[in-house]
Short mmCIF file of C-alpha atoms in Angstrom, two decimals:
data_model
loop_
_atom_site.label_atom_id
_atom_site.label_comp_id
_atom_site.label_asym_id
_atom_site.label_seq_id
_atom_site.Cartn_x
_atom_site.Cartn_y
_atom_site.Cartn_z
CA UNK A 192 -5.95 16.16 -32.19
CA UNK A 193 -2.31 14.68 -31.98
CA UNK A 194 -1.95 10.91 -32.15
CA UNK A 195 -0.72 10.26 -28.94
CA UNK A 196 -3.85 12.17 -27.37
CA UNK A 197 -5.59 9.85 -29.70
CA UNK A 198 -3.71 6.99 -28.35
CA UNK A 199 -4.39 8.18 -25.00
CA UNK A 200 -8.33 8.23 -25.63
CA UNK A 201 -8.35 4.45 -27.01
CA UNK A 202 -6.40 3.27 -24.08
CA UNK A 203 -8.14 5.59 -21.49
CA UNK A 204 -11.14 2.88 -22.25
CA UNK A 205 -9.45 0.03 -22.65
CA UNK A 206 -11.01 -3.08 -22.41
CA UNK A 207 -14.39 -1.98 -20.48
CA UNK A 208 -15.69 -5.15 -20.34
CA UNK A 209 -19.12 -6.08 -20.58
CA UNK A 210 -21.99 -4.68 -18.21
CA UNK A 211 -23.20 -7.81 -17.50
CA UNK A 212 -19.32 -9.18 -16.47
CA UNK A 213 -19.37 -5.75 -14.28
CA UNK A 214 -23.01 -6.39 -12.68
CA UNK A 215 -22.13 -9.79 -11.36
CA UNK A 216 -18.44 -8.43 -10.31
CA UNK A 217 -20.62 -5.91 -8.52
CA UNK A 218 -23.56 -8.05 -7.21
CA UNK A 219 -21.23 -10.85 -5.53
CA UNK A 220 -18.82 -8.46 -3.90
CA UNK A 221 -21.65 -6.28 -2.60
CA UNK A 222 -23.69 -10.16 -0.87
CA UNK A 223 -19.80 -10.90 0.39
CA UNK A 224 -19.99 -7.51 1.97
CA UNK A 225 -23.82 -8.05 2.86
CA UNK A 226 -22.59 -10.96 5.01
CA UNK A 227 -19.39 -10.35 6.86
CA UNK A 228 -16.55 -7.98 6.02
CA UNK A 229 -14.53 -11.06 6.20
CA UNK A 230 -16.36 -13.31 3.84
CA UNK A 231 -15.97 -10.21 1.76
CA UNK A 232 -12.07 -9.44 2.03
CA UNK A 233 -11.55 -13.36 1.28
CA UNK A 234 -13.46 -13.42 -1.25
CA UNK A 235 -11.88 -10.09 -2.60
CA UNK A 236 -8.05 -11.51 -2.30
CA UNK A 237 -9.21 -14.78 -3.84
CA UNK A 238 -10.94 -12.72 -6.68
CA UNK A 239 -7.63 -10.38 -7.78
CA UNK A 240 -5.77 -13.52 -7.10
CA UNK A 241 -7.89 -15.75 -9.04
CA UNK A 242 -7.98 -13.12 -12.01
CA UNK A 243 -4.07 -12.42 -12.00
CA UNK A 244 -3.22 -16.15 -12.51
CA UNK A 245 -5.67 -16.82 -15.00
CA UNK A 246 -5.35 -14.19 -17.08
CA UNK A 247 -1.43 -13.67 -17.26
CA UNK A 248 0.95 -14.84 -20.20
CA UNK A 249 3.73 -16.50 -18.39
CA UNK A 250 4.35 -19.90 -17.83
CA UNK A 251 3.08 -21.30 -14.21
CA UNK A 252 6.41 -20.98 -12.57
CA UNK A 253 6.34 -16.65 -13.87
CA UNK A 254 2.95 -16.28 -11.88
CA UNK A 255 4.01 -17.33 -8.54
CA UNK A 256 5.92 -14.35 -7.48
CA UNK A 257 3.85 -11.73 -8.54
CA UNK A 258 0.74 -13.87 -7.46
CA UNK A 259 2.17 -14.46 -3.80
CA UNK A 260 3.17 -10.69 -3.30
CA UNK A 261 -0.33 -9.88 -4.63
CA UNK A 262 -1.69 -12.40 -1.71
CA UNK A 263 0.34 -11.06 1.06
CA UNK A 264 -0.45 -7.63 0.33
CA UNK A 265 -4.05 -8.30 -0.28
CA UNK A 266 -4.66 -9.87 2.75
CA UNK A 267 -3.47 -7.14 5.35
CA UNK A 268 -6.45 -6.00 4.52
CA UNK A 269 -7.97 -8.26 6.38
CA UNK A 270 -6.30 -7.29 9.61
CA UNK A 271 -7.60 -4.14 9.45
CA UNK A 272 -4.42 -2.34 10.30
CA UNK A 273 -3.14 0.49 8.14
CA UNK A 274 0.26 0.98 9.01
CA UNK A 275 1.04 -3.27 8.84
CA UNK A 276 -0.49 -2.64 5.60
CA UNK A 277 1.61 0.33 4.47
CA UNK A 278 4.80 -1.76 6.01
CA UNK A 279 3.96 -4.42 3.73
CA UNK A 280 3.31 -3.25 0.60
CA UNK A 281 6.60 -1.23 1.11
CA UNK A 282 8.51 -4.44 1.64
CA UNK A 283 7.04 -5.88 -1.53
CA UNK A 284 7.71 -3.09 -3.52
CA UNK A 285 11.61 -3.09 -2.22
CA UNK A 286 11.60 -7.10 -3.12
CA UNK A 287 10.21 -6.90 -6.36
CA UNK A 288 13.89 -5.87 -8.18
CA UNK A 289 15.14 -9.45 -6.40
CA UNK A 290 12.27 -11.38 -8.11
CA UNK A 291 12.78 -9.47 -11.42
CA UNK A 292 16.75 -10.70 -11.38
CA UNK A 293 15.92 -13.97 -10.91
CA UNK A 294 15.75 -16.16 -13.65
CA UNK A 295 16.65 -13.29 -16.03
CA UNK A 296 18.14 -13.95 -19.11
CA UNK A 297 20.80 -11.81 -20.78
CA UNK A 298 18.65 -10.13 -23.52
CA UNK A 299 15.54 -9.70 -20.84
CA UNK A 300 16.05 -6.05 -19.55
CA UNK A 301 15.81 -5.63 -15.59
CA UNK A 302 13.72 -2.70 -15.59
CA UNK A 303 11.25 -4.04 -17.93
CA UNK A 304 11.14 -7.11 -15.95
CA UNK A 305 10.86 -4.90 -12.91
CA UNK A 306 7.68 -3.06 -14.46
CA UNK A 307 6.31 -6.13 -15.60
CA UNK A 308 6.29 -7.75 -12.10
CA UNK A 309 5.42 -4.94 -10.68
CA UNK A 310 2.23 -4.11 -13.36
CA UNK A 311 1.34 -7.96 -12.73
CA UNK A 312 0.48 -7.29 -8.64
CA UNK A 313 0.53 -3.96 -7.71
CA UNK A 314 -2.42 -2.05 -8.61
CA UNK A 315 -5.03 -5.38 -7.43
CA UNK A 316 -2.52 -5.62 -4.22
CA UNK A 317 -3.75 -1.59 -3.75
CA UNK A 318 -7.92 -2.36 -4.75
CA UNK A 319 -7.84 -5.38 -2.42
CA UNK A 320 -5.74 -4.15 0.30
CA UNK A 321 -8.00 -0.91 0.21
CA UNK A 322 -11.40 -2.10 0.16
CA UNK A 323 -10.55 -4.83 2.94
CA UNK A 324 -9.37 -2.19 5.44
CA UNK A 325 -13.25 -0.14 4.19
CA UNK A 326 -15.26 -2.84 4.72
CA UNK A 327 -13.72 -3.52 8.37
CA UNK A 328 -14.05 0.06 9.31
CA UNK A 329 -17.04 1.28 7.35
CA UNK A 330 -18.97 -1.58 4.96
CA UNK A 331 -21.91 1.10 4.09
CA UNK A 332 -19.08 3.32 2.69
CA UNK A 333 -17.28 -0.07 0.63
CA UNK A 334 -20.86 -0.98 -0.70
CA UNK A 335 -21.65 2.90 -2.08
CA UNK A 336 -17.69 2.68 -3.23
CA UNK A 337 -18.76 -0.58 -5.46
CA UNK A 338 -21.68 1.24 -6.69
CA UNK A 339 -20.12 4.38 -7.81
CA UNK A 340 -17.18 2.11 -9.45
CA UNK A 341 -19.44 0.27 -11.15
CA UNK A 342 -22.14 3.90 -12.14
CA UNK A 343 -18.71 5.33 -14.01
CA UNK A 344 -18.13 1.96 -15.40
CA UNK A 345 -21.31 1.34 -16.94
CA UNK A 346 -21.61 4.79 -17.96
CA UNK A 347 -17.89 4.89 -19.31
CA UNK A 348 -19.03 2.05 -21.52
CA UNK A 349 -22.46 3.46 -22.58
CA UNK A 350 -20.62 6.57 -23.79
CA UNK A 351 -17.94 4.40 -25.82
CA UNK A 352 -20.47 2.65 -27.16
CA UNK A 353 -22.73 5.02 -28.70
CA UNK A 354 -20.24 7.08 -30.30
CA UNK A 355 -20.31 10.31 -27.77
CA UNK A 356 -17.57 12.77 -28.53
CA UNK A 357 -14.37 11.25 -27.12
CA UNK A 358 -13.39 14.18 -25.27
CA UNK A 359 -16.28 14.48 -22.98
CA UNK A 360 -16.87 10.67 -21.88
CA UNK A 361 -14.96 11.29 -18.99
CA UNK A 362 -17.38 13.45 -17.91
CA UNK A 363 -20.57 11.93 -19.42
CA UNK A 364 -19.17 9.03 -17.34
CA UNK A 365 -18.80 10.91 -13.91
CA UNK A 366 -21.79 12.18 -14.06
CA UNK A 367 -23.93 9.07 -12.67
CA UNK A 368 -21.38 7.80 -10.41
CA UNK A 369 -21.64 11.99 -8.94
CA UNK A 370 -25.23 11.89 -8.71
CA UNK A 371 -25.10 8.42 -6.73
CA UNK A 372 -22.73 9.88 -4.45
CA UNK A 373 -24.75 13.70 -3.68
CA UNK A 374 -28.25 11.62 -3.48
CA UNK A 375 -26.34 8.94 -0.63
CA UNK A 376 -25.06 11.76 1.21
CA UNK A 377 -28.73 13.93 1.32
CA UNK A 378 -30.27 10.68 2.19
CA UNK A 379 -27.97 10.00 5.16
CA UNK A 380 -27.19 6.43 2.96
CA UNK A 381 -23.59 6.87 3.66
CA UNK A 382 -21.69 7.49 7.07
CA UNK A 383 -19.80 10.29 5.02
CA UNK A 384 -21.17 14.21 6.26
CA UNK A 385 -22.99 16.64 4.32
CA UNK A 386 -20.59 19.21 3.76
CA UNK A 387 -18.19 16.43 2.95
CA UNK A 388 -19.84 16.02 -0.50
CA UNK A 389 -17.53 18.76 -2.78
CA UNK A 390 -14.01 17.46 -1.43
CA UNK A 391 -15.04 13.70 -1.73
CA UNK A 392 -16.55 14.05 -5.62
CA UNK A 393 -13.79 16.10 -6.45
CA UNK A 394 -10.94 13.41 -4.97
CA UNK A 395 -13.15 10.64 -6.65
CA UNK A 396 -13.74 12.14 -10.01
CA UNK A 397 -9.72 13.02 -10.03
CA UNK A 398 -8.69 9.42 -8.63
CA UNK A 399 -10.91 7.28 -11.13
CA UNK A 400 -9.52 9.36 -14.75
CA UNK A 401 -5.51 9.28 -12.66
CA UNK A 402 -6.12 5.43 -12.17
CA UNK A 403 -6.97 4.85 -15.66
CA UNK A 404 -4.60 7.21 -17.43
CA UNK A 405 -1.50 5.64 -15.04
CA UNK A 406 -2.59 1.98 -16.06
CA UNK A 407 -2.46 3.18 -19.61
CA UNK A 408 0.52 4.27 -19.41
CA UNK A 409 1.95 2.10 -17.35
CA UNK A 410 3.20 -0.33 -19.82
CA UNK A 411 2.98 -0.68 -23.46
CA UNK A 412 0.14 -3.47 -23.46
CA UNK A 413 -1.46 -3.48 -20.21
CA UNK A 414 -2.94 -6.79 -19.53
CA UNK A 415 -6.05 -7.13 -19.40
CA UNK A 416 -6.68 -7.71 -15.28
CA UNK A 417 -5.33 -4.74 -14.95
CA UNK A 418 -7.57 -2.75 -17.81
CA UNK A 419 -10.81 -4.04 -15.94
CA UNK A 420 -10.09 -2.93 -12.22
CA UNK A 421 -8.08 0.15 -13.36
CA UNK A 422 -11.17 2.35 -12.68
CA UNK A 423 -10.34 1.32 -8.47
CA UNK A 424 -6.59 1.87 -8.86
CA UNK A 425 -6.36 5.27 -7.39
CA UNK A 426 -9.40 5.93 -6.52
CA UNK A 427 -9.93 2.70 -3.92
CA UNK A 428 -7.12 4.06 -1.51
CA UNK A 429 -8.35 7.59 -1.78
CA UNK A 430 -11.66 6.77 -0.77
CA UNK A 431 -10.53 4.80 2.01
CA UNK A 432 -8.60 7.99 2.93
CA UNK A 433 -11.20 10.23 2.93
CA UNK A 434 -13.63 7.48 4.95
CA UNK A 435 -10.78 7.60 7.73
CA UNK A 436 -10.28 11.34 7.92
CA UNK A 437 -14.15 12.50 7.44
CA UNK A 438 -15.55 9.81 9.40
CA UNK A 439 -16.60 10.14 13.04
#
C-alpha cells in the first residue's frame, strides 16, 4: 500500500464525529422536517451557517463573506425553485475570485485564497440548498435521505473504530445505509418506485465515497465543518436528482 493511498484512507474518515453528535444532528433535523418543510429549511440554513462561523479560523471580519454567500445560497432552498437556485449558486461561484482579492496581501496567493473561500461555503451552500428544495417537494424522501446519511455514518465510524480492514469500510459502511434504502422501498416507506431501487443505491453508494474523497482532497487541512457533512456533499444533490426524475 503506497502512502498516499494511506493518506487517502486516514482522510477518507476524517473527523467522524461522535454517534451521539450525529444522532441529535439527525433527530432535530428529522422533528424540523416532522413539522413544516419550512421550519426545517430555516433551521437547516441557520445550522450550516451557525457551524461555518463557529468553527472557522479567521478573524470575524474573514467569516462574513463566505458566511453570507453560504446564506444566500442556502436559502433558495427555501423557495423551492431549482433553476433560481442553480442561477444563484452560479453567481456566487463567479463572485467568489472578487472576495478572494480583497483584502489580499502580497505573499497570500489568489488561488489559495480562492479555494479557501470557496472550501469555507460551498459544499454546506450544496447540503442546504439540496435538502431544502427535498423537503418542499418530497419530505418522506428528505427524512429516509437523513437516515441513510446518518446509517453510513454510524456504520463508517463503527468500522474505524473496531479496527476492520481499511480497505473494505467503505463497504462495511454502505451496507446498512443499502439495506435501509431496499427495506423503504419494499415497504412503500418512500415515494421512490420499486424498480427504482438498483439505479438509486448505485448513485448513492457512488455520491457518498465521491463526496468524501473530493473534501479530502479538496484542500490540504479540510476544516472540520466540512469533514462532518462531507458524507451529504455529493450525494445530497444527487438524491434530490433522482427524487425529481423518478418521482411521479
Amino acid at each position: 500500500m503506497t502512502g498516499f493511498t494511506r493518506k487517502m484512507q486516514a482522510r477518507y474518515t476524517l473527523y467522524l464525529g461522535s454517534p451521539i453528535q450525529r444522532f441529535l444532528i439527525s433527530g432535530v433535523l428529522l422533528t424540523a422536517l416532522w413539522i413544516d418543510s419550512i421550519v426545517f429549511g430555516v433551521l437547516l440554513v441557520l445550522f450550516v451557517s451557525g457551524l461555518q462561523a463557529s468553527l472557522a479560523n479567521e478573524a470575524v471580519a474573514l467569516r462574513i463573506p463566505p458566511v453570507a454567500l453560504l446564506v444566500l445560497v442556502s436559502a433558495t432552498g427555501l423557495l423551492n425553485d431549482g433553476r433560481f437556485s442553480a442561477l444563484v449558486i452560479l453567481g456566487a461561484i463567479i463572485s467568489t475570485p472578487i472576495l478572494a482579492g480583497i483584502g489580499r496581501t502580497e505573499e497570500q496567493k489568489l488561488s489559495s485564497e480562492i479555494v479557501k473561500i470557496l472550501s469555507a461555503w460551498l459544499p454546506l451552500a450544496v447540503i442546504a440548498m439540496s435538502l431544502g428544495l427535498l423537503s418542499a417537494r418530497d419530505a418522506s424522501s428528505a427524512a429516509l435521505f437523513l437516515c441513510l446519511i446518518f446509517f453510513h455514518d454510524i456504520g463508517l465510524y463503527v468500522s474505524v473504530r473496531s479496527q476492520s480492514q481499511n480497505r473494505y469500510v467503505p463497504l462495511l459502511a454502505m451496507i446498512g445505509s443499502l439495506a435501509l434504502l431496499w427495506t423503504s422501498i419494499q415497504m412503500a416507506a418512500t415515494s421512490l418506485p420499486p424498480d427504482g431501487f438498483v439505479p438509486v443505491a448505485i448513485g448513492l453508494a457512488l455520491s457518498i465515497s465521491a463526496g468524501r474523497v473530493a473534501i479530502a482532497l479538496w484542500t490540504s487541512d479540510p476544516p472540520a465543518s466540512i469533514c462532518l457533512a462531507s458524507s451529504y456533499f455529493l450525494s445530497a444533490p444527487i438524491w434530490t436528482l433522482f427524487v425529481l426524475f423518478l418521482v411521479p
